Coordinates of N, CA, C and O in Angstrom, one line a residue:
M1309 N -34.7 -14.4 -35.8 CA -33.8 -13.4 -35.3 C -32.9 -13.9 -34.2 O -31.7 -13.7 -34.2
K1310 N -33.5 -14.6 -33.2 CA -32.8 -15.2 -32.1 C -31.8 -16.2 -32.6 O -30.7 -16.3 -32.1
Y1311 N -32.2 -17.0 -33.6 CA -31.4 -18.0 -34.2 C -30.1 -17.4 -34.8 O -29.0 -18.0 -34.6
I1312 N -30.3 -16.3 -35.5 CA -29.1 -15.7 -36.2 C -28.2 -15.1 -35.1 O -27.0 -15.2 -35.2
N1313 N -28.7 -14.5 -34.0 CA -27.8 -14.0 -33.0 C -27.1 -15.1 -32.3 O -25.9 -15.0 -31.9
I1314 N -27.7 -16.3 -32.1 CA -27.0 -17.5 -31.5 C -25.9 -17.9 -32.4 O -24.8 -18.2 -31.9
I1315 N -26.1 -17.9 -33.7 CA -25.1 -18.3 -34.6 C -23.9 -17.3 -34.6 O -22.8 -17.7 -34.5
K1316 N -24.2 -16.0 -34.6 CA -23.2 -15.0 -34.5 C -22.4 -15.1 -33.3 O -21.1 -15.1 -33.3
I1317 N -23.0 -15.3 -32.2 CA -22.3 -15.5 -30.9 C -21.5 -16.8 -30.9 O -20.3 -16.8 -30.4
S1318 N -22.0 -17.8 -31.5 CA -21.3 -19.1 -31.5 C -20.0 -18.9 -32.4 O -18.9 -19.4 -32.1
V1319 N -20.2 -18.3 -33.6 CA -19.0 -18.1 -34.5 C -18.0 -17.2 -33.8 O -16.8 -17.5 -33.8
L1320 N -18.4 -16.1 -33.1 CA -17.5 -15.2 -32.4 C -16.7 -16.0 -31.3 O -15.5 -15.9 -31.2
F1321 N -17.5 -16.8 -30.5 CA -16.8 -17.6 -29.5 C -15.8 -18.5 -30.1 O -14.7 -18.7 -29.6
F1322 N -16.2 -19.2 -31.2 CA -15.2 -20.1 -31.9 C -14.0 -19.4 -32.3 O -12.9 -19.9 -32.2
I1323 N -14.1 -18.2 -32.9 CA -13.0 -17.4 -33.4 C -12.1 -17.0 -32.2 O -10.9 -17.2 -32.3
L1324 N -12.7 -16.6 -31.1 CA -11.9 -16.2 -30.0 C -11.1 -17.4 -29.3 O -9.9 -17.3 -29.0
V1325 N -11.8 -18.5 -29.2 CA -11.1 -19.7 -28.7 C -10.0 -20.2 -29.7 O -8.9 -20.5 -29.2
S1326 N -10.3 -20.1 -30.9 CA -9.2 -20.5 -31.9 C -8.0 -19.6 -31.9 O -6.9 -20.1 -31.9
F1327 N -8.2 -18.3 -31.8 CA -7.0 -17.4 -31.7 C -6.3 -17.6 -30.4 O -5.1 -17.6 -30.4
N1328 N -7.0 -17.9 -29.3 CA -6.3 -18.1 -28.0 C -5.6 -19.4 -28.0 O -4.5 -19.5 -27.5
G1329 N -6.0 -20.4 -28.7 CA -5.3 -21.7 -28.8 C -4.1 -21.7 -29.7 O -3.4 -22.7 -29.8
C1330 N -3.9 -20.6 -30.5 CA -2.8 -20.6 -31.4 C -1.5 -20.1 -30.8 O -0.4 -20.1 -31.5
K1331 N -1.5 -19.7 -29.6 CA -0.3 -19.2 -28.9 C 0.6 -20.3 -28.5 O 0.1 -21.3 -27.9
D1332 N 1.8 -20.2 -28.8 CA 2.8 -21.3 -28.3 C 2.9 -21.2 -26.8 O 2.9 -20.2 -26.2
E1333 N 3.0 -22.4 -26.2 CA 3.2 -22.5 -24.7 C 4.6 -22.0 -24.4 O 5.5 -22.0 -25.3
D1334 N 4.8 -21.5 -23.2 CA 6.1 -21.0 -22.8 C 6.9 -22.2 -22.1 O 6.2 -23.0 -21.4
I1335 N 8.1 -22.2 -22.3 CA 9.0 -23.2 -21.6 C 9.1 -22.7 -20.2 O 9.4 -21.6 -19.9
S1336 N 8.8 -23.6 -19.2 CA 8.9 -23.2 -17.8 C 10.2 -23.4 -17.2 O 10.5 -22.8 -16.2
L1337 N 11.1 -24.2 -17.7 CA 12.4 -24.4 -17.2 C 13.2 -23.2 -17.5 O 13.1 -22.6 -18.6
T1338 N 14.1 -22.7 -16.5 CA 14.9 -21.6 -16.7 C 16.3 -22.1 -17.3 O 16.9 -22.9 -16.8
K1339 N 16.6 -21.4 -18.4 CA 17.9 -21.8 -19.1 C 19.1 -21.3 -18.2 O 19.1 -20.2 -17.7
S1340 N 20.0 -22.2 -17.9 CA 21.2 -21.8 -17.2 C 22.3 -22.6 -17.7 O 22.2 -23.8 -18.1
P1341 N 23.6 -22.1 -17.7 CA 24.7 -22.8 -18.2 C 25.0 -24.1 -17.5 O 24.7 -24.2 -16.3
Y1342 N 25.5 -25.0 -18.2 CA 25.8 -26.3 -17.6 C 27.4 -26.4 -17.6 O 28.0 -26.5 -18.6
Y1343 N 27.9 -26.4 -16.4 CA 29.3 -26.5 -16.2 C 29.8 -27.8 -15.7 O 31.0 -28.1 -15.5
G1344 N 28.9 -28.8 -15.5 CA 29.2 -30.1 -15.0 C 29.9 -31.0 -15.9 O 30.2 -30.7 -17.1
A1345 N 30.3 -32.2 -15.3 CA 30.9 -33.2 -16.1 C 30.1 -34.5 -16.0 O 30.6 -35.6 -16.3
D1346 N 28.9 -34.4 -15.6 CA 28.0 -35.6 -15.4 C 27.7 -36.2 -16.8 O 27.6 -37.4 -16.9
L1347 N 27.6 -35.4 -17.8 CA 27.4 -35.9 -19.2 C 28.3 -35.2 -20.1 O 28.6 -34.0 -20.0
K1348 N 28.9 -36.0 -21.1 CA 29.7 -35.4 -22.1 C 28.8 -34.6 -23.0 O 27.7 -35.0 -23.3
I1349 N 29.3 -33.5 -23.5 CA 28.5 -32.7 -24.4 C 29.2 -32.3 -25.7 O 28.7 -31.4 -26.5
D1350 N 30.3 -32.9 -26.0 CA 31.0 -32.6 -27.3 C 30.6 -33.6 -28.4 O 31.4 -34.0 -29.2
G1351 N 29.3 -33.8 -28.4 CA 28.7 -34.8 -29.4 C 27.3 -34.7 -29.3 O 26.7 -33.7 -28.9
Y1352 N 26.6 -35.9 -29.5 CA 25.2 -36.0 -29.4 C 24.8 -37.2 -28.6 O 25.6 -38.1 -28.4
Y1353 N 23.5 -37.3 -28.2 CA 22.9 -38.5 -27.6 C 21.8 -39.0 -28.5 O 21.1 -38.3 -29.1
Y1354 N 21.8 -40.3 -28.6 CA 20.9 -41.0 -29.5 C 20.2 -42.2 -28.8 O 20.8 -42.8 -27.9
V1355 N 19.0 -42.5 -29.3 CA 18.3 -43.7 -28.9 C 17.8 -44.3 -30.2 O 17.5 -43.7 -31.2
Q1356 N 17.9 -45.7 -30.2 CA 17.6 -46.4 -31.4 C 16.5 -47.4 -31.2 O 16.4 -48.0 -30.1
D1357 N 15.6 -47.5 -32.1 CA 14.5 -48.5 -32.1 C 14.9 -49.5 -33.2 O 14.7 -49.2 -34.4
V1358 N 15.4 -50.6 -32.9 CA 15.9 -51.6 -33.9 C 14.7 -52.1 -34.7 O 14.9 -52.3 -35.9
E1359 N 13.6 -52.4 -34.1 CA 12.4 -52.9 -34.8 C 11.9 -52.0 -35.9 O 11.5 -52.4 -36.9
Q1360 N 12.0 -50.7 -35.6 CA 11.5 -49.7 -36.5 C 12.6 -49.1 -37.4 O 12.4 -48.2 -38.2
N1361 N 13.9 -49.5 -37.2 CA 15.0 -49.1 -37.9 C 15.1 -47.5 -37.8 O 15.1 -46.8 -38.8
F1362 N 15.1 -47.0 -36.6 CA 14.9 -45.6 -36.4 C 15.9 -45.1 -35.3 O 16.2 -45.7 -34.3
T1363 N 16.5 -43.9 -35.5 CA 17.4 -43.3 -34.6 C 16.9 -41.9 -34.3 O 16.6 -41.1 -35.2
N1364 N 16.9 -41.5 -33.0 CA 16.4 -40.2 -32.5 C 17.7 -39.5 -31.9 O 18.4 -40.2 -31.2
V1365 N 17.9 -38.2 -32.2 CA 19.1 -37.6 -31.8 C 18.8 -36.3 -31.0 O 18.0 -35.5 -31.4
F1366 N 19.6 -36.1 -29.9 CA 19.6 -34.8 -29.2 C 21.0 -34.3 -29.0 O 21.9 -35.1 -28.7
F1367 N 21.2 -33.0 -29.1 CA 22.4 -32.3 -28.7 C 22.2 -31.6 -27.4 O 21.2 -30.9 -27.3
L1368 N 23.2 -31.6 -26.5 CA 23.1 -30.8 -25.3 C 24.3 -29.8 -25.4 O 25.4 -30.1 -25.8
Y1369 N 24.0 -28.6 -25.0 CA 25.0 -27.5 -25.1 C 25.3 -26.9 -23.7 O 24.5 -26.9 -22.8
R1370 N 26.5 -26.4 -23.6 CA 27.0 -25.7 -22.3 C 26.1 -24.6 -21.9 O 26.0 -24.3 -20.7
D1371 N 25.4 -24.0 -22.9 CA 24.5 -22.8 -22.5 C 23.1 -23.3 -22.0 O 22.3 -22.5 -21.7
G1372 N 23.0 -24.6 -21.8 CA 21.7 -25.2 -21.2 C 20.6 -25.4 -22.3 O 19.5 -25.7 -21.9
I1373 N 21.0 -25.3 -23.5 CA 20.0 -25.5 -24.6 C 20.1 -27.0 -25.1 O 21.2 -27.6 -25.1
I1374 N 19.0 -27.5 -25.5 CA 18.9 -28.9 -26.1 C 18.4 -28.7 -27.5 O 17.4 -27.9 -27.7
L1375 N 18.9 -29.4 -28.4 CA 18.5 -29.4 -29.8 C 18.1 -30.8 -30.2 O 18.9 -31.8 -30.1
H1376 N 16.8 -31.0 -30.6 CA 16.3 -32.3 -31.0 C 16.3 -32.3 -32.5 O 15.5 -31.5 -33.1
T1377 N 17.1 -33.1 -33.2 CA 17.2 -33.0 -34.6 C 16.2 -34.0 -35.2 O 16.3 -34.3 -36.4
Y1378 N 15.3 -34.5 -34.4 CA 14.3 -35.5 -34.8 C 14.9 -36.8 -35.2 O 16.0 -37.1 -34.8
G1379 N 14.1 -37.6 -35.9 CA 14.5 -39.0 -36.1 C 15.0 -39.3 -37.5 O 14.7 -38.5 -38.5
Y1380 N 15.7 -40.4 -37.6 CA 16.3 -40.8 -38.9 C 15.9 -42.3 -39.2 O 16.0 -43.1 -38.2
S1381 N 15.6 -42.6 -40.4 CA 15.3 -44.0 -40.8 C 16.5 -44.8 -41.0 O 16.7 -45.3 -42.1
S1382 N 17.4 -44.9 -40.0 CA 18.6 -45.6 -40.2 C 19.2 -45.9 -38.8 O 19.0 -45.1 -37.8
L1383 N 19.8 -47.0 -38.6 CA 20.5 -47.4 -37.4 C 22.0 -47.1 -37.6 O 22.8 -47.1 -36.6
D1384 N 22.5 -46.8 -38.8 CA 23.9 -46.5 -39.1 C 24.2 -45.1 -38.7 O 23.7 -44.1 -39.4
L1385 N 24.9 -44.8 -37.7 CA 25.2 -43.5 -37.2 C 26.0 -42.6 -38.2 O 25.9 -41.4 -38.2
N1386 N 26.7 -43.2 -39.1 CA 27.4 -42.5 -40.2 C 26.3 -41.8 -41.1 O 26.4 -40.7 -41.5
I1387 N 25.3 -42.6 -41.4 CA 24.2 -42.1 -42.3 C 23.4 -41.0 -41.5 O 23.1 -40.0 -42.1
V1388 N 23.2 -41.3 -40.3 CA 22.4 -40.3 -39.4 C 23.2 -39.0 -39.4 O 22.6 -37.9 -39.5
E1389 N 24.5 -39.0 -39.1 CA 25.3 -37.8 -39.0 C 25.3 -37.0 -40.3 O 25.2 -35.8 -40.3
Q1390 N 25.3 -37.7 -41.5 CA 25.3 -37.0 -42.8 C 23.9 -36.3 -42.9 O 23.9 -35.2 -43.4
E1391 N 22.9 -37.0 -42.5 CA 21.5 -36.4 -42.6 C 21.4 -35.2 -41.6 O 20.7 -34.2 -42.0
I1392 N 22.0 -35.3 -40.5 CA 22.0 -34.2 -39.5 C 22.6 -32.9 -40.2 O 22.0 -31.9 -40.1
I1393 N 23.7 -33.1 -40.8 CA 24.4 -32.0 -41.4 C 23.6 -31.5 -42.6 O 23.4 -30.2 -42.7
E1394 N 23.0 -32.4 -43.4 CA 22.2 -31.9 -44.5 C 20.9 -31.2 -44.1 O 20.5 -30.2 -44.7
R1395 N 20.3 -31.6 -43.0 CA 19.0 -31.0 -42.5 C 19.2 -29.8 -41.6 O 18.2 -29.1 -41.3
Y1396 N 20.4 -29.5 -41.1 CA 20.6 -28.5 -40.1 C 20.1 -27.1 -40.5 O 19.6 -26.4 -39.7
S1397 N 20.2 -26.7 -41.8 CA 19.7 -25.4 -42.2 C 18.2 -25.3 -42.0 O 17.7 -24.2 -41.7
I1398 N 17.5 -26.4 -42.0 CA 16.0 -26.4 -41.7 C 15.8 -26.5 -40.2 O 15.0 -25.8 -39.7
I1399 N 16.5 -27.4 -39.6 CA 16.4 -27.7 -38.2 C 16.6 -26.4 -37.3 O 15.8 -26.1 -36.4
K1400 N 17.6 -25.7 -37.7 CA 18.0 -24.5 -36.9 C 16.9 -23.5 -36.8 O 16.8 -22.6 -35.9
D1401 N 16.0 -23.4 -37.9 CA 14.9 -22.5 -37.9 C 13.6 -23.1 -37.6 O 12.5 -22.5 -37.8
T1402 N 13.6 -24.2 -36.9 CA 12.3 -24.9 -36.5 C 12.2 -24.9 -35.0 O 13.0 -25.5 -34.3
K1403 N 11.2 -24.1 -34.6 CA 11.1 -23.9 -33.1 C 10.9 -25.2 -32.3 O 11.5 -25.3 -31.2
D1404 N 10.2 -26.1 -32.8 CA 10.0 -27.4 -32.0 C 11.1 -28.3 -32.0 O 11.0 -29.4 -31.4
C1405 N 12.3 -27.9 -32.5 CA 13.5 -28.6 -32.3 C 14.3 -28.2 -31.1 O 15.2 -28.8 -30.7
W1406 N 13.9 -27.1 -30.4 CA 14.7 -26.4 -29.4 C 14.0 -26.6 -28.0 O 12.8 -26.6 -27.9
G1407 N 14.9 -26.5 -27.0 CA 14.4 -26.6 -25.6 C 15.5 -26.3 -24.6 O 16.6 -25.8 -25.0
V1408 N 15.3 -26.5 -23.4 CA 16.2 -26.3 -22.3 C 16.4 -27.5 -21.5 O 15.4 -28.3 -21.3
F1409 N 17.6 -27.7 -21.0 CA 17.8 -28.9 -20.1 C 18.5 -28.4 -18.8 O 19.1 -27.4 -18.8
I1410 N 18.2 -29.2 -17.7 CA 18.9 -28.9 -16.4 C 19.3 -30.3 -15.9 O 18.7 -31.3 -16.0
I1411 N 20.5 -30.3 -15.3 CA 21.1 -31.4 -14.6 C 21.3 -31.1 -13.2 O 21.9 -30.1 -12.8
T1412 N 20.7 -31.9 -12.3 CA 20.9 -31.7 -10.9 C 21.2 -33.1 -10.3 O 20.5 -34.0 -10.3
G1413 N 22.5 -33.2 -9.8 CA 23.0 -34.5 -9.3 C 23.0 -35.4 -10.4 O 23.5 -35.2 -11.5
N1414 N 22.3 -36.6 -10.3 CA 22.3 -37.6 -11.4 C 20.9 -37.5 -12.1 O 20.6 -38.5 -12.8
A1415 N 20.2 -36.4 -11.9 CA 18.9 -36.3 -12.6 C 19.1 -35.3 -13.8 O 19.7 -34.3 -13.7
I1416 N 18.4 -35.6 -14.9 CA 18.3 -34.8 -16.1 C 16.8 -34.5 -16.3 O 16.0 -35.4 -16.2
E1417 N 16.6 -33.2 -16.7 CA 15.2 -32.8 -17.0 C 15.4 -31.9 -18.2 O 16.2 -31.1 -18.3
Y1418 N 14.5 -32.2 -19.2 CA 14.5 -31.2 -20.3 C 13.1 -30.9 -20.7 O 12.1 -31.6 -20.5
E1419 N 12.9 -29.7 -21.3 CA 11.6 -29.3 -21.8 C 11.8 -28.7 -23.1 O 12.7 -27.9 -23.4
K1420 N 10.9 -29.0 -24.0 CA 11.0 -28.5 -25.4 C 9.6 -28.3 -26.0 O 8.6 -28.9 -25.4
W1421 N 9.6 -27.6 -27.1 CA 8.3 -27.5 -27.8 C 8.1 -28.8 -28.6 O 9.0 -29.4 -29.1
G1422 N 6.8 -29.2 -28.7 CA 6.5 -30.3 -29.5 C 5.7 -29.9 -30.7 O 5.4 -28.7 -30.9
P1423 N 5.5 -30.8 -31.7 CA 4.8 -30.4 -32.9 C 3.4 -30.0 -32.6 O 2.8 -30.5 -31.7
S1424 N 2.9 -29.1 -33.4 CA 1.5 -28.5 -33.2 C 0.6 -29.5 -33.9 O 0.9 -30.1 -35.0
V1425 N -0.6 -29.5 -33.4 CA -1.7 -30.2 -34.0 C -2.9 -29.2 -34.3 O -3.9 -29.4 -33.7
G1426 N -2.6 -28.2 -35.0 CA -3.6 -27.2 -35.4 C -3.7 -26.0 -34.5 O -4.4 -25.0 -34.8
G1427 N -2.9 -25.9 -33.5 CA -2.9 -24.7 -32.6 C -1.5 -24.3 -32.4 O -0.6 -24.5 -33.2
G1428 N -1.2 -23.7 -31.3 CA 0.1 -23.2 -30.9 C 1.0 -24.4 -30.6 O 0.5 -25.6 -30.4
L1429 N 2.3 -24.2 -30.4 CA 3.2 -25.3 -30.1 C 3.1 -25.7 -28.6 O 3.3 -24.8 -27.8
P1430 N 2.7 -26.9 -28.3 CA 2.7 -27.3 -26.8 C 4.1 -27.6 -26.4 O 5.1 -27.7 -27.2
T1431 N 4.4 -27.6 -25.1 CA 5.6 -28.0 -24.5 C 5.4 -29.3 -23.8 O 4.3 -29.7 -23.4
Y1432 N 6.5 -30.0 -23.6 CA 6.5 -31.2 -22.8 C 7.9 -31.4 -22.1 O 8.9 -30.9 -22.6
K1433 N 7.8 -32.0 -21.0 CA 9.1 -32.3 -20.2 C 9.4 -33.8 -20.2 O 8.5 -34.6 -20.1
C1434 N 10.6 -34.0 -20.2 CA 11.1 -35.4 -19.9 C 12.0 -35.4 -18.8 O 12.8 -34.4 -18.6
I1435 N 11.9 -36.4 -17.9 CA 12.7 -36.5 -16.7 C 13.4 -37.8 -16.7 O 12.8 -38.8 -17.1
G1436 N 14.7 -37.8 -16.3 CA 15.4 -39.1 -16.3 C 16.5 -39.1 -15.3 O 16.7 -38.2 -14.5
E1437 N 17.4 -40.1 -15.5 CA 18.5 -40.4 -14.6 C 19.7 -40.6 -15.4 O 19.8 -41.3 -16.4
I1438 N 20.8 -40.0 -15.0 CA 22.1 -40.1 -15.6 C 22.8 -41.4 -15.0 O 22.9 -41.5 -13.8
L1439 N 23.1 -42.3 -15.9 CA 23.8 -43.6 -15.4 C 25.3 -43.4 -15.4 O 25.9 -44.0 -14.5
N1440 N 25.8 -42.7 -16.4 CA 27.3 -42.4 -16.4 C 27.4 -41.3 -17.3 O 26.5 -40.7 -17.9
D1441 N 28.7 -40.8 -17.6 CA 28.9 -39.6 -18.5 C 28.5 -39.8 -19.9 O 28.6 -38.8 -20.7
T1442 N 28.1 -41.0 -20.3 CA 27.8 -41.3 -21.7 C 26.4 -41.9 -21.9 O 26.0 -42.2 -23.0
T1443 N 25.6 -42.0 -20.8 CA 24.3 -42.7 -20.9 C 23.4 -42.1 -19.9 O 23.7 -41.8 -18.7
F1444 N 22.2 -41.8 -20.4 CA 21.1 -41.4 -19.5 C 19.8 -42.1 -20.0 O 19.7 -42.5 -21.1
I1445 N 18.9 -42.2 -19.0 CA 17.6 -42.8 -19.3 C 16.5 -41.8 -19.0 O 16.6 -41.0 -18.1
I1446 N 15.5 -41.8 -19.9 CA 14.3 -41.0 -19.6 C 13.3 -42.0 -19.0 O 13.0 -43.1 -19.5
T1447 N 12.8 -41.6 -17.8 CA 11.9 -42.4 -17.0 C 10.4 -41.9 -17.0 O 9.5 -42.6 -16.6
E1448 N 10.3 -40.6 -17.4 CA 8.9 -40.1 -17.3 C 8.8 -38.9 -18.2 O 9.7 -38.2 -18.5
S1449 N 7.6 -38.7 -18.8 CA 7.3 -37.6 -19.6 C 6.1 -36.9 -19.1 O 5.1 -37.6 -18.7
V1450 N 6.1 -35.6 -19.1 CA 5.0 -34.8 -18.5 C 4.5 -33.9 -19.6 O 5.3 -33.1 -20.2
E1451 N 3.2 -34.0 -19.9 CA 2.6 -33.1 -20.9 C 1.3 -32.6 -20.3 O 0.5 -33.4 -19.7
D1452 N 1.0 -31.4 -20.4 CA -0.2 -30.8 -19.8 C -0.3 -31.0 -18.3 O -1.4 -31.3 -17.8
N1453 N 0.9 -31.0 -17.7 CA 1.0 -31.2 -16.2 C 0.5 -32.6 -15.8 O 0.1 -32.8 -14.6
K1454 N 0.5 -33.5 -16.7 CA 0.1 -34.9 -16.4 C 1.2 -35.8 -16.8 O 1.8 -35.7 -17.9
T1455 N 1.6 -36.8 -16.0 CA 2.6 -37.8 -16.3 C 2.1 -38.7 -17.4 O 1.0 -39.3 -17.2
S1456 N 2.7 -38.7 -18.5 CA 2.3 -39.5 -19.6 C 2.7 -41.0 -19.4 O 1.9 -41.9 -19.7
Y1457 N 3.9 -41.2 -18.9 CA 4.3 -42.6 -18.7 C 5.4 -42.5 -17.7 O 6.1 -41.5 -17.5
K1458 N 5.7 -43.6 -17.0 CA 6.8 -43.8 -16.1 C 7.5 -45.1 -16.5 O 7.0 -45.9 -17.2
D1459 N 8.6 -45.3 -15.9 CA 9.5 -46.5 -16.1 C 10.6 -46.0 -17.1 O 10.5 -45.0 -17.8
P1460 N 11.6 -46.8 -17.2 CA 12.7 -46.5 -18.2 C 12.0 -46.6 -19.6 O 11.5 -47.7 -20.0
I1461 N 12.0 -45.5 -20.3 CA 11.4 -45.4 -21.6 C 12.4 -45.5 -22.7 O 12.4 -46.3 -23.6
D1462 N 13.4 -44.6 -22.6 CA 14.4 -44.5 -23.6 C 15.8 -44.5 -23.0 O 16.0 -43.8 -21.9
V1463 N 16.7 -45.2 -23.5 CA 18.1 -45.1 -23.1 C 18.9 -44.4 -24.1 O 19.0 -44.9 -25.3
Y1464 N 19.5 -43.2 -23.7 CA 20.3 -42.4 -24.6 C 21.7 -42.7 -24.5 O 22.3 -42.7 -23.3
H1465 N 22.5 -42.9 -25.5 CA 23.9 -43.1 -25.6 C 24.6 -42.0 -26.3 O 24.1 -41.4 -27.2
Y1466 N 25.8 -41.8 -25.8 CA 26.6 -40.6 -26.4 C 27.4 -41.1 -27.6 O 27.9 -42.2 -27.6
K1467 N 27.6 -40.1 -28.5 CA 28.5 -40.3 -29.7 C 29.2 -39.0 -29.9 O 28.6 -38.0 -30.0
H1468 N 30.5 -39.1 -29.9 CA 31.4 -37.9 -30.2 C 31.1 -37.4 -31.6 O 30.9 -38.2 -32.5
F1469 N 31.0 -36.1 -31.7 CA 30.6 -35.5 -33.0 C 31.1 -34.0 -33.1 O 30.6 -33.2 -32.3
L1470 N 32.1 -33.8 -33.9 CA 32.6 -32.5 -34.0 C 32.9 -32.2 -35.5 O 33.2 -33.2 -36.3
P1471 N 32.7 -31.0 -36.0 CA 32.3 -29.9 -35.3 C 30.8 -29.9 -34.9 O 30.0 -30.4 -35.7
K1472 N 30.5 -29.5 -33.7 CA 29.2 -29.6 -33.2 C 28.3 -28.5 -33.8 O 28.8 -27.4 -34.1
L1473 N 27.0 -28.7 -34.0 CA 26.1 -27.8 -34.5 C 26.0 -26.6 -33.6 O 26.1 -26.8 -32.4
D1474 N 25.7 -25.4 -34.1 CA 25.6 -24.2 -33.3 C 24.2 -24.2 -32.5 O 23.2 -24.6 -33.1
S1475 N 24.3 -23.7 -31.3 CA 23.0 -23.7 -30.4 C 22.3 -22.4 -30.6 O 21.3 -22.2 -29.9
T1476 N 22.8 -21.5 -31.4 CA 22.1 -20.2 -31.5 C 20.8 -20.4 -32.2 O 20.7 -21.0 -33.2
N1477 N 19.8 -19.8 -31.6 CA 18.4 -19.8 -32.1 C 17.7 -18.6 -31.7 O 18.1 -17.9 -30.8
I1478 N 16.5 -18.3 -32.3 CA 15.8 -17.1 -32.0 C 14.8 -17.2 -30.9 O 14.1 -16.3 -30.5
W1479 N 14.6 -18.5 -30.4 CA 13.5 -18.7 -29.4 C 14.0 -18.8 -28.0 O 13.2 -18.5 -27.1
I1480 N 15.2 -19.2 -27.8 CA 15.7 -19.3 -26.4 C 16.9 -18.4 -26.2 O 17.9 -18.6 -26.9
K1481 N 16.8 -17.5 -25.4 CA 17.8 -16.5 -25.1 C 18.6 -16.8 -23.9 O 18.1 -17.3 -22.9

């Protein structure tokens, strides 16, 4: 009898913990319009990994929203742009593509949802430095309030791209 009660309590505890872990984390940065000229925003920013033949793309918007269109298996930006357009109908409805960015002086910080690993969507922050109006570097990533890494990690370059994708989404108001 005691053994059955222990099992019931254990199962109940597991269910409660599982449901609690399914809630998406909240983005802690406050969305605010970006009126500056520190970075151009009539296009996208990309980072490429030549060894992996991979391009990662972010859009920054005047309303303070960042859109991560994820990565592409190509270094050819013409191919990447075509895939961005083809994937946008899926990307716009995917919560972990969206986040918020803030620019203060020559510092950039963004926070977005990351992919889930069986629970709710976690958030992570990236912090970096603006080198000029077409280039910024990410120097640190923070996940679970712990710095994941420091040093120049990724160097993002600007590419003009119009018409720009819409920043309207249901997750960030």
